[in-house]
Coordinates of C-alpha atoms in Angstrom, one line a residue:
M12 CA 0.0 0.0 0.0
P13 CA 1.4 3.4 -0.9
S14 CA 2.4 5.6 1.9
P15 CA -0.3 8.2 2.9
V16 CA 0.1 11.8 1.9
S17 CA -1.6 14.9 3.3
L18 CA -4.2 16.9 1.6
A19 CA -1.7 19.7 1.0
A20 CA 0.8 17.4 -0.6
S21 CA -1.8 15.8 -2.8
A22 CA -2.7 19.3 -4.2
R23 CA 0.5 19.2 -6.2
A24 CA -0.7 16.1 -8.1
E25 CA -4.1 17.7 -9.1
P26 CA -4.7 18.2 -12.9
R27 CA -4.3 21.8 -14.1
G28 CA -7.5 23.8 -14.2
F29 CA -9.0 22.2 -11.1
L30 CA -9.7 24.4 -8.1
P31 CA -6.8 24.7 -5.7
L32 CA -7.0 22.3 -2.9
P33 CA -7.1 24.9 -0.1
L34 CA -10.2 26.4 -1.7
L35 CA -11.8 23.0 -1.9
I36 CA -11.1 22.4 1.7
A37 CA -12.5 25.8 2.7
L38 CA -15.6 25.2 0.6
F39 CA -16.1 21.7 2.0
C40 CA -15.8 22.9 5.7
V41 CA -18.3 25.7 5.1
L42 CA -20.9 23.4 3.4
W43 CA -20.4 20.6 6.0
S44 CA -20.6 22.8 9.1
S45 CA -23.5 24.9 7.8
A46 CA -25.5 21.6 7.5
F47 CA -26.0 21.4 11.2
A48 CA -27.8 24.8 11.5
G49 CA -29.6 24.3 8.2
A50 CA -30.9 20.9 9.2
K51 CA -32.1 22.3 12.5
M52 CA -34.1 25.1 10.8
A53 CA -35.7 22.7 8.4
L54 CA -36.6 20.3 11.2
A55 CA -38.9 22.9 12.7
D56 CA -41.4 22.0 9.9
C57 CA -40.8 18.3 9.3
P58 CA -39.9 15.1 11.4
P59 CA -36.2 14.3 11.1
L60 CA -36.3 10.8 9.4
I61 CA -38.9 11.9 6.9
L62 CA -37.0 15.0 6.0
L63 CA -33.7 13.1 5.7
S64 CA -35.3 10.3 3.6
A65 CA -36.6 12.9 1.1
R66 CA -33.2 14.8 1.1
L67 CA -31.3 11.5 0.3
L68 CA -33.7 10.2 -2.3
I69 CA -33.9 13.5 -4.2
A70 CA -30.1 14.0 -4.0
G71 CA -29.5 10.4 -5.2
A72 CA -31.8 10.8 -8.1
I73 CA -30.1 14.0 -9.2
M74 CA -26.7 12.5 -8.9
I75 CA -27.6 9.5 -10.9
A76 CA -28.2 11.8 -13.8
L77 CA -25.0 13.7 -13.1
A78 CA -23.1 10.4 -12.9
W79 CA -24.1 9.3 -16.4
S80 CA -23.2 12.7 -17.9
V81 CA -19.9 13.2 -16.0
D82 CA -18.6 9.7 -15.3
G83 CA -20.3 7.9 -18.2
R84 CA -22.0 4.6 -17.9
P85 CA -20.7 3.0 -14.7
N86 CA -18.6 -0.1 -14.9
L87 CA -19.3 -1.5 -11.4
K88 CA -18.8 -5.0 -10.1
R89 CA -21.1 -6.5 -7.6
R90 CA -18.5 -5.9 -4.9
D91 CA -18.3 -2.2 -5.6
V92 CA -22.1 -1.8 -5.4
L93 CA -22.3 -3.8 -2.2
A94 CA -19.5 -1.7 -0.7
L95 CA -21.1 1.6 -1.7
V96 CA -24.5 0.4 -0.3
F97 CA -22.8 -0.5 3.0
I98 CA -20.9 2.8 3.2
G99 CA -24.1 4.7 2.4
I100 CA -26.0 3.0 5.1
L101 CA -23.3 3.9 7.7
N102 CA -22.8 7.5 6.5
N103 CA -26.4 8.5 5.6
S104 CA -28.9 6.1 7.4
V105 CA -27.0 5.8 10.7
Y106 CA -24.8 8.8 11.0
L107 CA -27.3 11.4 9.7
G108 CA -30.3 9.6 11.1
L109 CA -28.9 9.8 14.7
N110 CA -27.6 13.3 14.2
W111 CA -30.8 14.6 12.9
T112 CA -32.9 12.9 15.6
A113 CA -30.5 14.5 18.2
L114 CA -30.9 17.9 16.6
T115 CA -34.5 18.0 17.5
F116 CA -33.5 18.6 21.1
T117 CA -29.8 19.6 21.1
S118 CA -28.2 22.7 19.7
S119 CA -26.5 22.7 16.3
A120 CA -23.2 24.0 17.7
Y121 CA -23.0 21.2 20.3
T122 CA -23.7 18.6 17.5
A123 CA -21.0 20.1 15.3
V124 CA -18.4 20.0 18.1
L125 CA -19.1 16.4 19.0
T126 CA -18.9 15.4 15.4
S127 CA -15.5 17.0 15.1
C128 CA -14.1 14.2 17.2
L129 CA -14.1 11.9 14.1
P130 CA -10.4 12.2 13.5
L131 CA -9.5 10.6 16.8
I132 CA -11.6 7.5 16.1
V133 CA -10.3 7.3 12.6
A134 CA -6.7 7.6 13.7
L135 CA -7.0 4.8 16.3
A136 CA -8.2 2.4 13.6
A137 CA -6.4 3.6 10.5
G138 CA -3.0 2.0 11.5
P139 CA -4.2 -1.6 11.9
L140 CA -6.8 -1.4 9.2
L141 CA -5.3 0.7 6.5
G142 CA -1.5 0.6 7.3
E143 CA -1.4 4.3 7.7
R144 CA 1.7 5.5 9.7
M145 CA 0.9 7.8 12.6
T146 CA 3.9 10.0 13.5
V147 CA 4.5 11.6 16.8
M148 CA 3.7 15.0 15.3
K149 CA 0.4 13.8 13.9
W150 CA -0.5 12.4 17.4
A151 CA 0.4 15.7 18.9
G152 CA -1.8 17.5 16.4
I153 CA -4.8 15.2 17.2
G154 CA -4.1 15.8 20.9
L155 CA -4.1 19.6 20.4
G156 CA -7.2 19.4 18.4
L157 CA -9.0 17.4 21.1
V158 CA -7.8 20.0 23.7
G159 CA -9.5 22.6 21.6
V160 CA -12.7 20.6 21.4
V161 CA -12.7 20.1 25.2
I162 CA -12.3 23.9 25.7
V163 CA -15.2 24.6 23.3
L164 CA -17.3 22.0 25.1
R165 CA -16.5 23.2 28.6
S166 CA -19.1 25.9 28.9
R167 CA -21.7 23.6 27.3
L168 CA -21.2 20.7 29.7
A169 CA -20.5 22.6 32.9
G170 CA -24.0 24.2 32.8
A171 CA -25.7 20.8 31.7
H172 CA -27.5 22.6 28.9
E173 CA -27.4 19.6 26.7
S174 CA -29.0 16.2 27.4
V175 CA -27.2 12.9 27.8
A176 CA -29.6 11.3 25.3
G177 CA -28.6 13.8 22.7
T178 CA -24.9 13.3 23.4
L179 CA -25.3 9.5 23.0
L180 CA -27.1 9.9 19.7
V181 CA -24.5 12.2 18.3
G182 CA -21.7 9.9 19.6
G183 CA -23.3 6.9 17.9
G184 CA -23.5 8.9 14.7
V185 CA -19.8 9.8 14.9
M186 CA -18.9 6.1 15.3
A187 CA -21.0 5.3 12.2
L188 CA -19.3 8.0 10.2
S189 CA -15.9 6.9 11.3
A190 CA -16.7 3.3 10.2
G191 CA -17.9 4.7 6.9
T192 CA -14.7 6.6 6.4
L193 CA -12.5 3.6 7.2
A194 CA -14.7 1.3 5.0
F195 CA -14.4 3.7 2.0
K196 CA -10.6 3.7 2.3
Y197 CA -10.4 0.0 3.0
L198 CA -12.8 -1.3 0.4
R199 CA -11.9 1.3 -2.3
P200 CA -15.1 0.9 -4.3
R201 CA -15.0 2.1 -7.9
G202 CA -17.6 4.2 -9.8
G203 CA -16.5 7.8 -9.6
V204 CA -17.5 10.5 -7.2
W205 CA -21.0 11.1 -8.6
T206 CA -21.9 7.5 -9.1
G207 CA -20.6 6.5 -5.7
N208 CA -22.3 9.3 -3.9
A209 CA -25.6 8.6 -5.7
I210 CA -25.6 4.9 -4.7
Q211 CA -24.8 5.9 -1.1
C212 CA -27.6 8.5 -1.0
L213 CA -30.2 6.1 -2.5
A214 CA -29.1 3.3 -0.2
G215 CA -29.4 5.5 2.8
G216 CA -32.8 7.0 1.8
L217 CA -34.4 3.7 0.9
T218 CA -33.1 2.2 4.2
L219 CA -34.7 5.0 6.2
V220 CA -38.1 5.2 4.4
P221 CA -39.7 2.3 6.3
I222 CA -38.2 3.4 9.6
A223 CA -39.5 7.0 9.1
L224 CA -43.0 6.0 8.1
A225 CA -43.2 3.5 11.1
S226 CA -42.0 6.0 13.7
E227 CA -43.1 9.4 12.4
S228 CA -46.3 11.0 11.1
T229 CA -46.7 12.9 7.8
A230 CA -49.3 15.0 9.5
D231 CA -46.5 16.7 11.4
I232 CA -45.1 18.1 8.1
H233 CA -45.7 21.9 7.6
Y234 CA -45.3 22.8 3.9
T235 CA -43.7 26.2 4.4
T236 CA -41.3 28.3 2.3
S237 CA -38.6 27.7 4.8
L238 CA -39.0 23.9 4.6
F239 CA -38.6 23.8 0.9
A240 CA -35.7 26.3 0.9
G241 CA -34.0 24.3 3.7
L242 CA -34.6 21.0 1.8
A243 CA -33.1 22.5 -1.4
Y244 CA -30.0 23.7 0.4
L245 CA -29.5 20.3 2.1
V246 CA -29.9 18.5 -1.2
I247 CA -27.8 20.7 -3.5
A248 CA -25.3 22.3 -1.2
V249 CA -24.7 19.5 1.4
S250 CA -25.6 16.1 -0.2
I251 CA -24.3 16.9 -3.6
G252 CA -21.7 19.5 -2.9
G253 CA -20.5 18.7 0.6
F254 CA -20.5 14.9 0.4
G255 CA -19.1 15.0 -3.2
L256 CA -16.3 17.1 -2.0
W257 CA -15.7 14.9 1.0
F258 CA -15.3 11.8 -1.1
Y259 CA -13.2 13.6 -3.6
L260 CA -10.8 14.8 -0.8
L261 CA -10.9 11.4 0.8
S262 CA -10.0 9.6 -2.4
R263 CA -6.8 11.8 -2.7
S264 CA -5.7 11.7 0.9
S265 CA -5.1 9.4 3.8
A266 CA -8.1 8.7 6.0
T267 CA -6.6 10.4 9.0
A268 CA -5.5 13.6 7.0
A269 CA -9.0 13.8 5.3
S270 CA -11.0 13.3 8.5
S271 CA -8.8 15.8 10.4
L272 CA -10.7 18.5 8.5
H273 CA -13.5 18.0 11.0
F274 CA -11.4 19.8 13.6
L275 CA -12.5 23.0 11.7
M276 CA -16.1 22.2 12.4
P277 CA -16.4 23.5 16.0
P278 CA -15.7 27.1 15.2
L279 CA -17.7 27.0 12.0
G280 CA -20.6 25.2 13.7
L281 CA -20.6 27.9 16.4
F282 CA -20.6 30.6 13.8
F283 CA -23.5 29.2 11.8
G284 CA -25.5 28.4 15.0
W285 CA -25.1 32.0 16.0
L286 CA -25.7 33.5 12.5
L287 CA -28.7 31.4 11.6
L288 CA -30.3 30.3 14.9
G289 CA -29.1 33.0 17.3
E290 CA -27.3 30.4 19.5
A291 CA -25.0 31.9 22.1
V292 CA -21.2 31.8 21.6
P293 CA -19.3 32.0 25.0
P294 CA -15.8 33.5 24.8
L295 CA -14.3 30.2 26.0
D296 CA -15.6 28.6 22.8
I297 CA -13.7 31.0 20.7
L298 CA -10.5 30.3 22.7
G299 CA -10.7 26.7 21.6
V300 CA -10.1 27.6 18.0
V301 CA -6.4 28.2 18.5
P302 CA -5.3 24.6 19.4
I303 CA -7.8 23.2 17.0
A304 CA -6.2 25.2 14.0
F305 CA -2.7 24.3 15.1
G306 CA -3.6 20.7 15.5
I307 CA -5.0 20.6 11.9
W308 CA -1.7 22.0 10.6
L309 CA 0.3 19.3 12.4
V310 CA -1.9 16.4 11.3
T311 CA -2.3 17.5 7.6
R312 CA 1.2 18.9 6.8
P313 CA 3.1 17.1 4.1
A314 CA 5.3 14.2 5.3
R315 CA 9.0 14.5 4.7
A316 CA 10.5 12.2 2.1

């Protein structure tokens, strides 16, 4: 297996004419982190699993059309399809299903901060599963990032403003996303970004439909302008744009380096929670941005030859 490279190093191998990697990373982080506040706004008018099922099925259908026009007719083996379905269930049905359920009674900022713990879980398993080499500096970077996460969480946990149930739901979602990240790198399914993302969205949506209809009522849906606007944003910007960028970056980076981008989510999650939902941002939360940013630099910087 080739030695892992950081996202910054892989930028030098990108074809000319493509957007610079730092710009792609920034765009991904904005799209991904804004999804927490965007989802919470849309959830005011629709039960979580019904809304998530609709989002995934619509996004999957759009990306099937994009896949045929961009990737051409997919040449997938049965193993590739099964792998993409498995990863889609982990990333969409389990991770998003648990997160969106938690968002009905937890703040978007708290959910974003907990989700940013993804790199630690990935790093612990990336060595034995993927053969990725974790240097002392990378471990130090992950440690610093977690220190920043703890600082951001301190004011939230000290006042017991968030519930244990919500914390467990988000934690379970993070475990599922970690498993999906590792599975993508380990199984290496073919099919291109659009085809792969489309299969994952459709697999997640179809898995959730019977669960959503059995546990939630369509009578609780309020067909408002904000609901349709929120759904459109989640489909186009997050499912198609965000997840497409995520798997594009993941396919050109080690799992640890790619997932370390989630250390940017706490400050961005706090910002969008404040901007869109009026959630309070204590000064202690802002202080946590410094070790988080430095930790990202240590984890993702190019390895020496």
